[in-house]
Short mmCIF file of N, CA, C and O in Angstrom, two decimals:
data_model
loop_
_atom_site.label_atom_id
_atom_site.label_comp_id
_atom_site.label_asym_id
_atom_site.label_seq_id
_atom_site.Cartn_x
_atom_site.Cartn_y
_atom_site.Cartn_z
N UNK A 320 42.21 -35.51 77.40
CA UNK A 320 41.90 -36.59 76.49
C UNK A 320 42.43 -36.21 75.12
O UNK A 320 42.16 -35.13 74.60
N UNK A 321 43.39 -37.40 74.38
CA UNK A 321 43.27 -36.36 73.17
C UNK A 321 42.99 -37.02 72.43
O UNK A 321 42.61 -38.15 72.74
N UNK A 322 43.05 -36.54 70.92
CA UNK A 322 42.18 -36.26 69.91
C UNK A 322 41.85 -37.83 69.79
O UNK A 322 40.66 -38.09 69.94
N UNK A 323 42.63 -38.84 69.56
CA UNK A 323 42.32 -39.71 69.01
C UNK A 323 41.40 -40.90 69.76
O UNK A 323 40.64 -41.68 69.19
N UNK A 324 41.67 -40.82 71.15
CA UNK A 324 40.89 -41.15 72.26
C UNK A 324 39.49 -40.37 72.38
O UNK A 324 38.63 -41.08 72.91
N UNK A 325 39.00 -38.95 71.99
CA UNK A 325 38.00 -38.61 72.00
C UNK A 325 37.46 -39.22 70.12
O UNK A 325 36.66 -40.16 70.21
N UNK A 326 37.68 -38.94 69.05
CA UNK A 326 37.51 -39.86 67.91
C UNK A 326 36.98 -41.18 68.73
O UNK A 326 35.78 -41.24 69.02
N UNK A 327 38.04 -42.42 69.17
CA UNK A 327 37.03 -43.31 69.45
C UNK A 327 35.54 -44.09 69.97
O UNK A 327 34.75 -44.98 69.65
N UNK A 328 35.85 -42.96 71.11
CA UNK A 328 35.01 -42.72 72.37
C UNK A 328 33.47 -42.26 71.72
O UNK A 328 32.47 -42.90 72.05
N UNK A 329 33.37 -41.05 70.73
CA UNK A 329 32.62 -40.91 69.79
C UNK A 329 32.20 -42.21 68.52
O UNK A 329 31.16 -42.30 67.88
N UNK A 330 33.44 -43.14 68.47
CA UNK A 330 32.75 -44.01 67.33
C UNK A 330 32.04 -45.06 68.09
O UNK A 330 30.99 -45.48 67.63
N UNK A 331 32.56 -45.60 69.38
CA UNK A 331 32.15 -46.66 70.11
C UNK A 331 30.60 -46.15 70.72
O UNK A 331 29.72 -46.96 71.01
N UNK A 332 30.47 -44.71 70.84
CA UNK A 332 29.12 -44.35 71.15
C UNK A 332 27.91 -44.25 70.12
O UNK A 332 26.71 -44.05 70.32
N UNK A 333 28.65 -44.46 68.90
CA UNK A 333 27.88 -44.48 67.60
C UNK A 333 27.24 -45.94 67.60
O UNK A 333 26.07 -46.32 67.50
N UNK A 334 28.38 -46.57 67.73
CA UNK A 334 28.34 -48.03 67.74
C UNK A 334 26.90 -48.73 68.20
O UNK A 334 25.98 -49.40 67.73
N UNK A 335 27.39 -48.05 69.60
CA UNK A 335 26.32 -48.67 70.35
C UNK A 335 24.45 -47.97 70.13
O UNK A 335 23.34 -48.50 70.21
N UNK A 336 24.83 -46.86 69.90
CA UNK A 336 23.44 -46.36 69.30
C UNK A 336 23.05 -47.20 68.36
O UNK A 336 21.94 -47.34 67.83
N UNK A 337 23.92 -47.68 68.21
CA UNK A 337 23.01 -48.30 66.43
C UNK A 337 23.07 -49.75 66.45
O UNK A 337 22.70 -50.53 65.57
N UNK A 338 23.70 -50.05 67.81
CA UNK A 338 23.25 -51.47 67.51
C UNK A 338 24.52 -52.12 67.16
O UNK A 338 24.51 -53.25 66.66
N UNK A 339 25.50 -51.56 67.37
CA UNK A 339 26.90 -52.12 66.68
C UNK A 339 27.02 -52.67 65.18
O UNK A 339 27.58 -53.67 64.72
N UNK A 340 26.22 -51.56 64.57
CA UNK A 340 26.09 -52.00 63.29
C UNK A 340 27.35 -50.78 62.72
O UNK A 340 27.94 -50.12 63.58
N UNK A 341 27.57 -50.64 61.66
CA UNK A 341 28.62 -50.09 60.50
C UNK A 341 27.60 -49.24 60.06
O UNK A 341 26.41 -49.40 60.36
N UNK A 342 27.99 -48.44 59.43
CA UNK A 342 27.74 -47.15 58.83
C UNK A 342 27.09 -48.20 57.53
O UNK A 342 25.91 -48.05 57.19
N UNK A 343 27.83 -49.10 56.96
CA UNK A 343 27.48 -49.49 55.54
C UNK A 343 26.18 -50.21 55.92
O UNK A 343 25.09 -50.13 55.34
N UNK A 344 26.47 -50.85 56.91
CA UNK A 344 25.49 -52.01 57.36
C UNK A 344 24.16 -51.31 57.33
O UNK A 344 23.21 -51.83 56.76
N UNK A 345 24.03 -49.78 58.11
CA UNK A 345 22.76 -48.89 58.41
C UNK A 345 22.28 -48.68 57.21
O UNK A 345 21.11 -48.41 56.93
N UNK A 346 23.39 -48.82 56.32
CA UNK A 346 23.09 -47.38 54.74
C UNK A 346 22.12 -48.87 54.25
O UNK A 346 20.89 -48.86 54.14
N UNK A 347 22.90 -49.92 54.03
CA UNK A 347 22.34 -50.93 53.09
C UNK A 347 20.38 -51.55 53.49
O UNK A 347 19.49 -52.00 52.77
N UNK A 348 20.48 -51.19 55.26
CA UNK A 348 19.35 -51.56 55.63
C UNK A 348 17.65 -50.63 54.98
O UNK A 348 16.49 -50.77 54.59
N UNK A 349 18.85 -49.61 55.32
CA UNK A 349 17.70 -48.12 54.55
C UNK A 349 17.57 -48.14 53.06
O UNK A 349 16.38 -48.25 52.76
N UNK A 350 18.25 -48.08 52.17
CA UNK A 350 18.10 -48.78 50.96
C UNK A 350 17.61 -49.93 50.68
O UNK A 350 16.78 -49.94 49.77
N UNK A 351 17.75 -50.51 50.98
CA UNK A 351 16.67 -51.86 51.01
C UNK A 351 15.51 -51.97 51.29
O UNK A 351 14.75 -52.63 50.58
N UNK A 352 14.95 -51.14 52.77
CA UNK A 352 13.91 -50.37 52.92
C UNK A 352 13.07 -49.07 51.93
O UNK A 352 11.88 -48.87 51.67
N UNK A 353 14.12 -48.47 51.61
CA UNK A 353 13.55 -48.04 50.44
C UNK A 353 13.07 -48.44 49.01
O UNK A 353 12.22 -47.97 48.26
N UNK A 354 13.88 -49.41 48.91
CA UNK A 354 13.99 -50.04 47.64
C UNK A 354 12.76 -50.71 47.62
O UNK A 354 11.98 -50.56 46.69
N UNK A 355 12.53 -51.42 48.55
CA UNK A 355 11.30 -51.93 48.91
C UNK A 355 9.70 -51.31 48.76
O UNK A 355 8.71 -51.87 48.31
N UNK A 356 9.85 -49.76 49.39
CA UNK A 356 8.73 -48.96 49.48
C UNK A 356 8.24 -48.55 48.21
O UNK A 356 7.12 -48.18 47.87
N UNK A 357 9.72 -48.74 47.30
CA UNK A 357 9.50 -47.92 46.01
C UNK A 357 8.58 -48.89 45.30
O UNK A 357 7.56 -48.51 44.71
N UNK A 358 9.12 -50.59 45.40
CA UNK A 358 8.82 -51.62 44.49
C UNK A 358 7.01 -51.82 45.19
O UNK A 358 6.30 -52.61 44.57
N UNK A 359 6.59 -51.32 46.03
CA UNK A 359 5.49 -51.57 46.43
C UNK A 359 4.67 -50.10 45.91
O UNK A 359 3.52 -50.22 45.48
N UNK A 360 5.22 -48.94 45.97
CA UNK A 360 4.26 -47.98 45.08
C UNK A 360 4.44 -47.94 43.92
O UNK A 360 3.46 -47.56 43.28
N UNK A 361 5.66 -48.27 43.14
CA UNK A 361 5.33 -48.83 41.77
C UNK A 361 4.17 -50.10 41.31
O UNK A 361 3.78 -50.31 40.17
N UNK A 362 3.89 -50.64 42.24
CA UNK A 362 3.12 -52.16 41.69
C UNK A 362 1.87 -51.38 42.04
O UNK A 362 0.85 -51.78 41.48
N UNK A 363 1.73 -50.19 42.98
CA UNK A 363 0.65 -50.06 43.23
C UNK A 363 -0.08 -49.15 42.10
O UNK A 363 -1.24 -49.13 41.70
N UNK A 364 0.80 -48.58 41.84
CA UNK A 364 0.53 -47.36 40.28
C UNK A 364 -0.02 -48.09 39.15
O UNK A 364 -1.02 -47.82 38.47
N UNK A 365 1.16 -49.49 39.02
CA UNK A 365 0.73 -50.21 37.72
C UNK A 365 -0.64 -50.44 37.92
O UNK A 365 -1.58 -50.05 37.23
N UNK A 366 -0.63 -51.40 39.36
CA UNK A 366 -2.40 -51.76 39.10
C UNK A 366 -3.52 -50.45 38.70
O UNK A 366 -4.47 -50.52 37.92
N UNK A 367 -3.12 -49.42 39.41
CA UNK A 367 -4.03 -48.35 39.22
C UNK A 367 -4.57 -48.22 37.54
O UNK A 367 -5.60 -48.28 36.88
N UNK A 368 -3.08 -48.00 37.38
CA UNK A 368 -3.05 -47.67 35.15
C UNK A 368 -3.48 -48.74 35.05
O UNK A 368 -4.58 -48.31 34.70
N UNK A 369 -3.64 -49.90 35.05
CA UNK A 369 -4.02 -50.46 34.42
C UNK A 369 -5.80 -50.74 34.00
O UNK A 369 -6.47 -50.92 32.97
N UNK A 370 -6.10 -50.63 35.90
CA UNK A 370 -7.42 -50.40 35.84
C UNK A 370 -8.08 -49.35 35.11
O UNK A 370 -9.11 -49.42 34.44
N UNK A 371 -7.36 -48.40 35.34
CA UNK A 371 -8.00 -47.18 34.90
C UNK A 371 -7.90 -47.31 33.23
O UNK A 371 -8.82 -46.88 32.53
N UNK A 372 -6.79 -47.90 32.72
CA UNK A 372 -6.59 -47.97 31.13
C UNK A 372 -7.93 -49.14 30.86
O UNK A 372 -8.79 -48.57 30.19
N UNK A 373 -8.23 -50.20 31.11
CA UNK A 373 -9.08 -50.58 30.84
C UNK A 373 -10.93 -49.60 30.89
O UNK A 373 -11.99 -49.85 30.31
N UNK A 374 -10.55 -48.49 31.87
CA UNK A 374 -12.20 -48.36 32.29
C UNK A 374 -12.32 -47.30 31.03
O UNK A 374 -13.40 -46.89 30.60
N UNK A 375 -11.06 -46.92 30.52
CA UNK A 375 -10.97 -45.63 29.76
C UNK A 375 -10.08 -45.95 28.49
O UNK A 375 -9.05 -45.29 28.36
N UNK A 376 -10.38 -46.87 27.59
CA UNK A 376 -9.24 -47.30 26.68
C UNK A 376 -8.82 -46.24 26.16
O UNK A 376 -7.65 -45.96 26.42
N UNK A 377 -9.63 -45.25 25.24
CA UNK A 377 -9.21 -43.89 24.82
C UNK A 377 -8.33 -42.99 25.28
O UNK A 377 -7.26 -42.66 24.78
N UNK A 378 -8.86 -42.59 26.35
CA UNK A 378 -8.29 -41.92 27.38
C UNK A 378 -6.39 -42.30 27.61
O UNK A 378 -5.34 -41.69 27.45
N UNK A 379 -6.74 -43.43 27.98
CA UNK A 379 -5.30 -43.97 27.87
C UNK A 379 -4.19 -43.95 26.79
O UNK A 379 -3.01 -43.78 27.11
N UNK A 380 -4.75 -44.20 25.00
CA UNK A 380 -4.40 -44.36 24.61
C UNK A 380 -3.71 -42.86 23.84
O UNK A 380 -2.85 -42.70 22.97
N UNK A 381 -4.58 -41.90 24.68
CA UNK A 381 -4.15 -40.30 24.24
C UNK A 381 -3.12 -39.95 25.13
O UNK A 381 -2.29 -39.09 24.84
N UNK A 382 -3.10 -40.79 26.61
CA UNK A 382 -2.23 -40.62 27.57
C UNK A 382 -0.74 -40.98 27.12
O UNK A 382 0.29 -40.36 27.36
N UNK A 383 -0.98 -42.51 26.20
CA UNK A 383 0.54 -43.02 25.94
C UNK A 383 0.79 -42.32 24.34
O UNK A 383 1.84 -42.46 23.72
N UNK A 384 -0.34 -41.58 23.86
CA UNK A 384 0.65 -40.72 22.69
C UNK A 384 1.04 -39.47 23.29
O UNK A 384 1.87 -38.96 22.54
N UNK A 385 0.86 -38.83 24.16
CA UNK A 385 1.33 -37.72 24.68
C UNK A 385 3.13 -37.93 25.32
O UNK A 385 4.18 -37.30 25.41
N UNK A 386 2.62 -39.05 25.60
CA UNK A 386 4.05 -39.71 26.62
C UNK A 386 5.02 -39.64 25.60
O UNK A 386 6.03 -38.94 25.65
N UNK A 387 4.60 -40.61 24.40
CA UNK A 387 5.53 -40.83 23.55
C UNK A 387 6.42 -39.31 22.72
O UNK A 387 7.60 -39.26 22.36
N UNK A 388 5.43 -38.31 22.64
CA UNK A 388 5.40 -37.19 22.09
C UNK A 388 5.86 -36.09 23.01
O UNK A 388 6.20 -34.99 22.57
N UNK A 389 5.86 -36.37 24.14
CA UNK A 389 7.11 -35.82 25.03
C UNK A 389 8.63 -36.69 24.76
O UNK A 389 9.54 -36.02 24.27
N UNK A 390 8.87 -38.10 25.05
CA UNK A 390 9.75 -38.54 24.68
C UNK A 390 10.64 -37.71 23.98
O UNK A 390 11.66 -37.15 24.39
N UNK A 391 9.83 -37.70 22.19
CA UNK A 391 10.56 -37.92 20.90
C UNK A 391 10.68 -36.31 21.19
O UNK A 391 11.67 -35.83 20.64
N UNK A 392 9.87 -35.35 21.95
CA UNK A 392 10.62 -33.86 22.04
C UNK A 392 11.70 -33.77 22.48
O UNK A 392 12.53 -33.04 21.94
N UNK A 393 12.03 -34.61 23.76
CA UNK A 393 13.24 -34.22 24.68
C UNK A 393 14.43 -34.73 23.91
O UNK A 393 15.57 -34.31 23.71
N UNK A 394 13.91 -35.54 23.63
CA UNK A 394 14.79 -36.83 22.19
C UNK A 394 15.80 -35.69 20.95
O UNK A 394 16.89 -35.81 20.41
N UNK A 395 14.71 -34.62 20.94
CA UNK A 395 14.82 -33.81 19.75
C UNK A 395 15.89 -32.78 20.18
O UNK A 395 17.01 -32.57 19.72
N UNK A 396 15.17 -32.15 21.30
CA UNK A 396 15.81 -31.21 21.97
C UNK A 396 17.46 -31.55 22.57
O UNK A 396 18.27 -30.67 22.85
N UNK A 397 17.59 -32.37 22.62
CA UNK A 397 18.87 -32.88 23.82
C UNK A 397 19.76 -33.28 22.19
O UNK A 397 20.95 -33.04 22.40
N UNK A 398 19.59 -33.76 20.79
CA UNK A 398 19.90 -34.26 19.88
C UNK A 398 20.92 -32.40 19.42
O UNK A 398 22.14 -32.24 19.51
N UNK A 399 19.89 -31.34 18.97
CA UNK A 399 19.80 -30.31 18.89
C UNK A 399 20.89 -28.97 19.74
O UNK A 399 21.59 -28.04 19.34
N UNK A 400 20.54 -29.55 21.02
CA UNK A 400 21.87 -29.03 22.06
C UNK A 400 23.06 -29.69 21.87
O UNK A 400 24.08 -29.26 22.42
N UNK A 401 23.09 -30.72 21.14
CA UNK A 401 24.28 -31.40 21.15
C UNK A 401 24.76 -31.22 19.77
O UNK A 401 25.93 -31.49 19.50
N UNK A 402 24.14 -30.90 19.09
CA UNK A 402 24.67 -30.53 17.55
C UNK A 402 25.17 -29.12 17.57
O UNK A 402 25.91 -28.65 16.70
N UNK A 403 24.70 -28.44 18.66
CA UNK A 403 25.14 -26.64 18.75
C UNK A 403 26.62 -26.76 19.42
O UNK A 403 27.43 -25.86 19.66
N UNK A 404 26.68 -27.83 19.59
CA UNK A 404 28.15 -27.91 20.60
C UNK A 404 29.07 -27.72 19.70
O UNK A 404 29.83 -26.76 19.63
N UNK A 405 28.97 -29.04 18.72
CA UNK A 405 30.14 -29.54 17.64
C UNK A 405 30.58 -28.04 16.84
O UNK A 405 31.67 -27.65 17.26
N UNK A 406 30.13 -27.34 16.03
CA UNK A 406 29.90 -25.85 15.72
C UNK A 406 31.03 -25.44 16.32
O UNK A 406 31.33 -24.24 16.34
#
């Protein structure tokens, strides 16, 4: 058998494993599936924060200055590495 006849023989067996779908076709289904899983534990987080920001306004509001105050560090830091470059 040669090479290019065993190549097919291997893609047509792919083929059929999968349903005669494409490589892109599989990729796009799983991404979409994912994309999906993500958009459903993100909504599920928000509701969480949100509840929880209401049961704890304080709490929260030390949560989103910390956030911010990481931000404006990395902000600082990455500004800083990039000024050591120019030099």
């Amino acid at each position: 058998m040669s090479t290019t006849t065993q190549t097919d023989a291997i893609v047509d067996s792919a083929k059929s494993a999968a349903g005669d779908k494409s490589f892109f076709e599989q990729a796009r289904e799983a991404v979409g599936s994912a994309v999906d899983t993500t958009l459903e534990a993100v909504g599920s987080a928000v509701e969480s924060t949100i509840v929880a920001a209401k049961e704890n306004p304080v709490a929260a509001a030390a949560i989103a200055t910390g956030a911010a105050a990481a931000v404006a560090g990395a902000a600082f830091g990455i500004s800083k590495l990039l000024d050591d470059g120019k030099d």
